[in-house]
C-alpha cells in the first residue's frame, strides 16, 4: 500500500485515539502519522493466496494468520500495519478493550509496491527487527515471482534468503510451513525478474 503523511509529531496516545475513530488506516512512526492508501489487484490477489495457504497449512497448529487490518506495535514508538501476520501461541494485545494492536508477531509479511518498497526495506524493516517475538520477515514482490526471507539467527543477526521463479519454494521453520511460489502467485500476471534470477 502507498502512504502519504497526514500529521507530524503527535504522541502515541493521540495516534491511537485518532486511528480508532478514522475511516482509513494510518501507520505511526516515531511521532509521525502516515495515511495508508489502497492496493492493486496484484497485491490483493497475493494477500488472498497467502492467507489461504497459511490458513490451510496452520490448521490445528498453535500458530494463526491475521490480516492486514491488525496493527502491530513496535515498542512504544511505532504502530505498523503489515500485509499479513502470523502469531504462535496466544496473541498478546496492547489492551483487551480494543483488541486491535498486536505485540507478539512471529512472522510479518510485506508485499512490495513502487510506493512502499523503500519503506518496507528501510524503516519498517529496522523497526520490525526490534520485536523480540519476530522470527521471520518476508518481503514479497508483487511484479515478479520473488520472495525474500529474513530469519532471526540470534538476538542481533538476521539471515537473508531469496527465492524466485514459479518453480521455487520457501520455508518458514518457526511456523513449520513451506510455500510454493506457484501457489503464492496463482492468478497473478508476473513479469520476468529483472535480476535474471
CSV table of C-alpha atoms in Angstrom, one decimal:
chain,number,residue,atom,x,y,z
A,1,UNK,CA,0.0,0.0,0.0
A,2,UNK,CA,1.2,3.5,-0.6
A,3,UNK,CA,1.2,6.1,2.1
A,4,UNK,CA,1.2,9.9,2.5
A,5,UNK,CA,1.9,12.0,5.5
A,6,UNK,CA,-1.1,13.5,7.2
A,7,UNK,CA,0.1,14.8,10.5
A,8,UNK,CA,3.5,15.2,12.2
A,9,UNK,CA,4.8,14.9,15.8
A,10,UNK,CA,1.9,13.6,17.8
A,11,UNK,CA,2.0,11.3,20.8
A,12,UNK,CA,1.2,7.6,20.6
A,13,UNK,CA,-1.9,8.0,22.7
A,14,UNK,CA,-3.2,10.7,20.3
A,15,UNK,CA,-2.4,8.5,17.3
A,16,UNK,CA,-4.4,5.6,18.8
A,17,UNK,CA,-7.4,7.8,19.5
A,18,UNK,CA,-7.4,9.3,16.0
A,19,UNK,CA,-6.8,5.9,14.4
A,20,UNK,CA,-9.5,4.1,16.2
A,21,UNK,CA,-12.1,6.8,15.1
A,22,UNK,CA,-10.9,7.0,11.5
A,23,UNK,CA,-12.4,5.5,8.4
A,24,UNK,CA,-9.0,4.7,6.9
A,25,UNK,CA,-5.7,3.2,8.2
A,26,UNK,CA,-2.7,5.2,9.2
A,27,UNK,CA,0.7,4.0,10.5
A,28,UNK,CA,2.6,5.8,13.2
A,29,UNK,CA,6.4,6.0,13.1
A,30,UNK,CA,8.3,8.0,15.8
A,31,UNK,CA,5.8,10.8,16.1
A,32,UNK,CA,4.6,10.9,12.5
A,33,UNK,CA,1.2,9.6,11.4
A,34,UNK,CA,1.1,8.4,7.8
A,35,UNK,CA,-2.2,7.5,6.0
A,36,UNK,CA,-2.3,4.3,4.0
A,37,UNK,CA,-3.9,4.2,0.6
A,38,UNK,CA,-5.5,1.4,-1.5
A,39,UNK,CA,-3.8,-1.6,-3.0
A,40,UNK,CA,-3.5,-3.0,-6.5
A,41,UNK,CA,-5.3,-6.1,-7.8
A,42,UNK,CA,-1.9,-8.0,-7.9
A,43,UNK,CA,-1.4,-7.0,-4.2
A,44,UNK,CA,-4.8,-8.2,-3.1
A,45,UNK,CA,-4.6,-11.5,-5.1
A,46,UNK,CA,-1.3,-12.3,-3.4
A,47,UNK,CA,-2.8,-11.4,0.0
A,48,UNK,CA,-5.7,-13.8,-0.6
A,49,UNK,CA,-3.5,-16.6,-1.9
A,50,UNK,CA,-1.1,-16.2,1.1
A,51,UNK,CA,-3.9,-16.1,3.6
A,52,UNK,CA,-5.4,-19.2,2.2
A,53,UNK,CA,-2.1,-21.1,2.1
A,54,UNK,CA,-1.2,-20.1,5.7
A,55,UNK,CA,-4.7,-20.9,7.0
A,56,UNK,CA,-4.6,-24.4,5.4
A,57,UNK,CA,-1.0,-25.1,6.5
A,58,UNK,CA,-1.6,-23.9,10.1
A,59,UNK,CA,-4.9,-25.5,10.7
A,60,UNK,CA,-4.7,-27.4,14.0
A,61,UNK,CA,-1.4,-25.9,14.9
A,62,UNK,CA,-0.7,-23.3,17.6
A,63,UNK,CA,0.1,-20.6,15.0
A,64,UNK,CA,-2.6,-18.4,13.3
A,65,UNK,CA,-2.5,-15.9,10.4
A,66,UNK,CA,-4.0,-12.5,10.8
A,67,UNK,CA,-4.9,-10.0,8.0
A,68,UNK,CA,-3.7,-6.5,7.3
A,69,UNK,CA,-6.2,-4.7,9.5
A,70,UNK,CA,-4.4,-5.8,12.7
A,71,UNK,CA,-1.9,-3.2,13.9
A,72,UNK,CA,1.5,-4.2,15.3
A,73,UNK,CA,3.2,-2.1,17.9
A,74,UNK,CA,7.0,-1.8,17.9
A,75,UNK,CA,8.0,-0.7,21.4
A,76,UNK,CA,6.1,2.4,22.2
A,77,UNK,CA,7.3,4.5,19.3
A,78,UNK,CA,5.7,2.9,16.2
A,79,UNK,CA,2.5,1.2,15.1
A,80,UNK,CA,2.6,-0.6,11.7
A,81,UNK,CA,0.1,-2.5,9.5
A,82,UNK,CA,1.9,-5.5,8.0
A,83,UNK,CA,0.1,-7.0,5.0
A,84,UNK,CA,-0.2,-10.3,6.9
A,85,UNK,CA,1.0,-11.5,10.3
A,86,UNK,CA,1.3,-15.0,11.9
A,87,UNK,CA,1.2,-15.4,15.7
A,88,UNK,CA,2.2,-18.5,17.5
A,89,UNK,CA,0.6,-19.1,20.9
A,90,UNK,CA,-1.8,-16.6,22.4
A,91,UNK,CA,-1.9,-13.2,20.8
A,92,UNK,CA,-0.6,-10.5,23.2
A,93,UNK,CA,-2.6,-7.4,22.8
A,94,UNK,CA,-1.9,-3.8,23.8
A,95,UNK,CA,-5.3,-3.7,25.5
A,96,UNK,CA,-8.2,-6.0,25.7
A,97,UNK,CA,-10.9,-3.4,25.3
A,98,UNK,CA,-10.0,-2.6,21.7
A,99,UNK,CA,-8.4,-5.9,20.8
A,100,UNK,CA,-6.7,-4.3,17.7
A,101,UNK,CA,-3.0,-3.9,18.4
A,102,UNK,CA,-0.7,-7.0,18.4
A,103,UNK,CA,2.5,-7.1,20.4
A,104,UNK,CA,4.0,-10.6,19.6
A,105,UNK,CA,4.1,-11.4,15.8
A,106,UNK,CA,6.1,-14.5,14.9
A,107,UNK,CA,6.1,-13.8,11.1
A,108,UNK,CA,5.4,-10.5,9.3
A,109,UNK,CA,4.7,-10.3,5.6
A,110,UNK,CA,5.0,-7.2,3.4
A,111,UNK,CA,4.1,-7.0,-0.3
A,112,UNK,CA,6.2,-4.5,-2.1
A,113,UNK,CA,4.8,-1.8,-4.4
A,114,UNK,CA,6.7,1.0,-6.0
A,115,UNK,CA,5.5,3.5,-3.4
A,116,UNK,CA,6.3,1.3,-0.4
A,117,UNK,CA,9.4,-0.6,-1.3
A,118,UNK,CA,11.9,1.8,0.2
A,119,UNK,CA,9.9,2.0,3.4
A,120,UNK,CA,9.4,-1.8,3.6
A,121,UNK,CA,13.1,-2.4,3.1
A,122,UNK,CA,14.2,0.5,5.2
A,123,UNK,CA,12.5,2.0,8.2
A,124,UNK,CA,9.8,-0.7,8.6
A,125,UNK,CA,12.4,-3.5,8.4
A,126,UNK,CA,14.6,-1.7,11.0
A,127,UNK,CA,11.6,-1.4,13.3
A,128,UNK,CA,10.4,-5.0,12.9
A,129,UNK,CA,13.8,-6.2,14.0
A,130,UNK,CA,13.1,-4.7,17.4
A,131,UNK,CA,10.2,-7.1,18.0
A,132,UNK,CA,11.6,-9.9,20.2
A,133,UNK,CA,9.0,-12.4,19.2
A,134,UNK,CA,9.6,-11.9,15.4
A,135,UNK,CA,11.4,-14.9,13.8
A,136,UNK,CA,10.8,-14.2,10.0
A,137,UNK,CA,10.3,-11.1,8.0
A,138,UNK,CA,9.1,-11.9,4.5
A,139,UNK,CA,9.1,-9.4,1.6
A,140,UNK,CA,7.1,-10.4,-1.4
A,141,UNK,CA,7.5,-8.7,-4.8
A,142,UNK,CA,4.1,-8.2,-6.5
A,143,UNK,CA,5.5,-7.7,-10.0
A,144,UNK,CA,8.0,-10.6,-10.3
A,145,UNK,CA,7.9,-14.1,-8.6
A,146,UNK,CA,10.4,-13.2,-6.0
A,147,UNK,CA,10.4,-13.6,-2.2
A,148,UNK,CA,13.0,-12.5,0.4
A,149,UNK,CA,13.0,-14.2,3.7
A,150,UNK,CA,14.8,-12.7,6.7
A,151,UNK,CA,15.2,-15.2,9.5
A,152,UNK,CA,16.4,-14.3,13.0
A,153,UNK,CA,19.7,-16.0,13.7
A,154,UNK,CA,20.3,-14.7,17.2
A,155,UNK,CA,19.5,-11.6,19.2
A,156,UNK,CA,21.2,-9.2,16.7
A,157,UNK,CA,21.8,-11.1,13.4
A,158,UNK,CA,19.4,-12.0,10.6
A,159,UNK,CA,20.0,-14.4,7.8
A,160,UNK,CA,18.6,-13.5,4.3
A,161,UNK,CA,17.5,-15.9,1.7
A,162,UNK,CA,15.7,-15.2,-1.6
A,163,UNK,CA,13.7,-17.4,-3.9
A,164,UNK,CA,12.5,-16.5,-7.3
A,165,UNK,CA,10.7,-18.1,-10.3
A,166,UNK,CA,7.5,-20.0,-10.3
A,167,UNK,CA,9.3,-23.3,-9.6
A,168,UNK,CA,10.7,-22.0,-6.3
A,169,UNK,CA,9.6,-22.7,-2.7
A,170,UNK,CA,10.5,-21.0,0.6
A,171,UNK,CA,10.3,-22.3,4.2
A,172,UNK,CA,9.5,-20.6,7.4
A,173,UNK,CA,10.8,-23.0,10.1
A,174,UNK,CA,9.5,-21.0,13.0
A,175,UNK,CA,5.9,-22.0,11.9
A,176,UNK,CA,6.7,-25.2,10.1
A,177,UNK,CA,5.4,-24.0,6.7
A,178,UNK,CA,6.8,-24.3,3.2
A,179,UNK,CA,5.1,-22.3,0.4
A,180,UNK,CA,5.5,-22.8,-3.4
A,181,UNK,CA,5.8,-19.6,-5.3
A,182,UNK,CA,3.5,-21.0,-8.0
A,183,UNK,CA,0.7,-21.2,-5.3
A,184,UNK,CA,1.6,-17.8,-3.9
A,185,UNK,CA,1.4,-16.1,-7.3
A,186,UNK,CA,-1.6,-18.1,-8.6
A,187,UNK,CA,-3.7,-15.9,-10.9
A,188,UNK,CA,-1.0,-13.1,-10.7
A,189,UNK,CA,0.5,-11.9,-14.1
A,190,UNK,CA,4.1,-11.7,-13.0
A,191,UNK,CA,6.9,-10.2,-15.1
A,192,UNK,CA,10.4,-11.7,-15.6
A,193,UNK,CA,12.8,-11.0,-12.7
A,194,UNK,CA,15.0,-8.1,-13.8
A,195,UNK,CA,17.9,-9.6,-11.9
A,196,UNK,CA,17.6,-12.7,-14.1
A,197,UNK,CA,17.1,-15.0,-11.0
